[in-house]
PDB file of C-alpha atoms in Angstrom:
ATOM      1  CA  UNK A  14    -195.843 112.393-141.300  1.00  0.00           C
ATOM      2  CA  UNK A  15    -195.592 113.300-137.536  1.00  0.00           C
ATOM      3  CA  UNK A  16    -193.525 109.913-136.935  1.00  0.00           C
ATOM      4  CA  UNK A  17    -191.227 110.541-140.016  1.00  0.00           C
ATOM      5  CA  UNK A  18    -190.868 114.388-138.710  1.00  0.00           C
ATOM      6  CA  UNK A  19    -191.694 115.443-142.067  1.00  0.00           C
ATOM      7  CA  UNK A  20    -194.087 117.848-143.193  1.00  0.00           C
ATOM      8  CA  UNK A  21    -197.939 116.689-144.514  1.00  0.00           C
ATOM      9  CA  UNK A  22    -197.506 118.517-147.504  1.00  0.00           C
ATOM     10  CA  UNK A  23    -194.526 116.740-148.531  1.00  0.00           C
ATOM     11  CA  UNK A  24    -196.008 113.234-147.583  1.00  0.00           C
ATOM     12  CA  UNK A  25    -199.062 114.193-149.910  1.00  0.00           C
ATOM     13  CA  UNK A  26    -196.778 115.244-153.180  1.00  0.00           C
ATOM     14  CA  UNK A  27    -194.927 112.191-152.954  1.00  0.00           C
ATOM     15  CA  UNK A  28    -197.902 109.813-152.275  1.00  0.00           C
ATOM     16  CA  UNK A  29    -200.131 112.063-155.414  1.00  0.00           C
ATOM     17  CA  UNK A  30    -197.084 111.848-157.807  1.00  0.00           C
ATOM     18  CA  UNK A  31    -196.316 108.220-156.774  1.00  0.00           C
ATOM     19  CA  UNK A  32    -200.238 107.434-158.298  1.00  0.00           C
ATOM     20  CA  UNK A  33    -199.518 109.939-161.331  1.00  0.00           C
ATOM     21  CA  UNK A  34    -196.298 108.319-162.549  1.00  0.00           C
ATOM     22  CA  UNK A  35    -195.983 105.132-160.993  1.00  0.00           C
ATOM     23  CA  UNK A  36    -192.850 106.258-158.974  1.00  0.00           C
ATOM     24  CA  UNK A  37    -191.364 108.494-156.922  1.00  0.00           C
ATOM     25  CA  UNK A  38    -187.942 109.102-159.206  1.00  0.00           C
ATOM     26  CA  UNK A  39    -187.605 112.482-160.303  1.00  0.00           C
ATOM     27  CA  UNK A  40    -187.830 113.925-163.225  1.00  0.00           C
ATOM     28  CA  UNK A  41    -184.698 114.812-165.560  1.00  0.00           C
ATOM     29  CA  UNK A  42    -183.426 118.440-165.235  1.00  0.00           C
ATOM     30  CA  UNK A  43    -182.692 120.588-168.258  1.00  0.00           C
ATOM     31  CA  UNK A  44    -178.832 121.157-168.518  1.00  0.00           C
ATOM     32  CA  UNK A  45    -176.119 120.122-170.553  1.00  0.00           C
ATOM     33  CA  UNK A  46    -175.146 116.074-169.966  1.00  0.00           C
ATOM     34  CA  UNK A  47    -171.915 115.213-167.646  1.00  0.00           C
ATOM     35  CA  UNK A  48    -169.079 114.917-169.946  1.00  0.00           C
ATOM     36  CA  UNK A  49    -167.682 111.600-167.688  1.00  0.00           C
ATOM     37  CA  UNK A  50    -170.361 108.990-166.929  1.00  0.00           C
ATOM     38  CA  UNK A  51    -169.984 107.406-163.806  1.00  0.00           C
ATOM     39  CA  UNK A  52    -168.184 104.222-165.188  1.00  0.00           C
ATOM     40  CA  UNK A  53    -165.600 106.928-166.502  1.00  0.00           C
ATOM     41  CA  UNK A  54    -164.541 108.644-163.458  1.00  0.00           C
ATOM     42  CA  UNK A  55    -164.800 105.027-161.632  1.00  0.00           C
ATOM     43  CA  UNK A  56    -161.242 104.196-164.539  1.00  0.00           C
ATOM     44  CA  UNK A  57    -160.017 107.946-164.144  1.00  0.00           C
ATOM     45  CA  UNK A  58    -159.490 107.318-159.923  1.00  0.00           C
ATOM     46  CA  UNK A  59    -158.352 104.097-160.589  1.00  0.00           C
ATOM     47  CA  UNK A  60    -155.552 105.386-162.854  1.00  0.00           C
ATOM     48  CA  UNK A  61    -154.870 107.579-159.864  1.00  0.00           C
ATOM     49  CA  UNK A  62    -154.821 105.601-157.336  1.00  0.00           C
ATOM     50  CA  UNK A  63    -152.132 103.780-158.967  1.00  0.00           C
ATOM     51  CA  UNK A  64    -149.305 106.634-159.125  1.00  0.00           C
ATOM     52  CA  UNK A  65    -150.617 109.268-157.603  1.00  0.00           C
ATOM     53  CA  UNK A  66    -147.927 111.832-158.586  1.00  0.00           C
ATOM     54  CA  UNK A  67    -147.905 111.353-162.272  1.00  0.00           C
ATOM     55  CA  UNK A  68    -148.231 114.010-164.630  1.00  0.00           C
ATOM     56  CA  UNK A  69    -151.299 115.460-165.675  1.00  0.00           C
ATOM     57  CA  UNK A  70    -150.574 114.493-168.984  1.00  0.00           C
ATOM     58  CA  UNK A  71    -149.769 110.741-168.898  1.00  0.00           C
ATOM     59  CA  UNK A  72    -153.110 110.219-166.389  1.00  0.00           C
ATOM     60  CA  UNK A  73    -155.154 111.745-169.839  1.00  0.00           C
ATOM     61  CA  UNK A  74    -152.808 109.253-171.985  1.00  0.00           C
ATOM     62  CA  UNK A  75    -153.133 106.404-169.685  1.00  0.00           C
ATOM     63  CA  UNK A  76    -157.343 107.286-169.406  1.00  0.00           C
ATOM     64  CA  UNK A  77    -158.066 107.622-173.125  1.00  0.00           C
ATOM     65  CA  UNK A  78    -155.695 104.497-173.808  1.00  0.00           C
ATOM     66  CA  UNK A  79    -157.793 102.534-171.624  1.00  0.00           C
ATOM     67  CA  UNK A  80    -161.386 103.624-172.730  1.00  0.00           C
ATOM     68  CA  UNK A  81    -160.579 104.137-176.570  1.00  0.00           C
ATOM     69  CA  UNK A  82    -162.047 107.443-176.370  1.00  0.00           C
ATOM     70  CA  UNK A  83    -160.448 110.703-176.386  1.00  0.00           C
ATOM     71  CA  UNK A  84    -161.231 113.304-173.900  1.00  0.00           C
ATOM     72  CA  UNK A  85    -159.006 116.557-173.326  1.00  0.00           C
ATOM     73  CA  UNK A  86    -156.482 117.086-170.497  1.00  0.00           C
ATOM     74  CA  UNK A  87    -158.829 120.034-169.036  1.00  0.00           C
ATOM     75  CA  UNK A  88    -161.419 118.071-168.903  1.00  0.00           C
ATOM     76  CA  UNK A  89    -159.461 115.512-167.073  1.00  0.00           C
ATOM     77  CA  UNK A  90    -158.468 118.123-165.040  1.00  0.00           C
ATOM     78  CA  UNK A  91    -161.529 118.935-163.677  1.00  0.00           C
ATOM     79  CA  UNK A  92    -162.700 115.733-162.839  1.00  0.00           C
ATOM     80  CA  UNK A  93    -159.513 115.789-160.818  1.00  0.00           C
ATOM     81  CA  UNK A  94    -160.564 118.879-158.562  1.00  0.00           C
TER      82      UNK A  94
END
């Protein structure tokens, strides 16, 4: 811990869950689930990056077109921000 600069106590939690578990990944948090998955917003900026200054409304057209899904504009919209 002194060559890492971090503190014991943290070294020892992460070696004492790492025997309890198996691994040091972290548990999942309570909450509701991300609307867009990762692969989602990975097509949404690519539909941007192609014209940049369409309309709000033809990037939602163009992004549920292309994943036969539907999601709404606001949602879109808020990926955007």
């Amino acid at each position: 811990s002194v060559q890492l600069n971090i503190p014991e106590s943290t070294v020892c939690d992460i070696v004492k869950k790492y025997k309890e578990t198996g691994s040091t990944e972290s548990k999942q948090r309570p909450g509701r689930p991300k609307t867009l998955k990762k692969c989602n917003t990975r097509a949404l900026k690519r539909i941007i990056r192609t014209d940049q200054f369409s309309p709000l409304g033809d990037v939602t057209d163009k992004f549920n077109t292309s994943l036969d899904t539907t999601f709404h504009y606001n949602t879109v919209r808020r990926y955007l921000h």
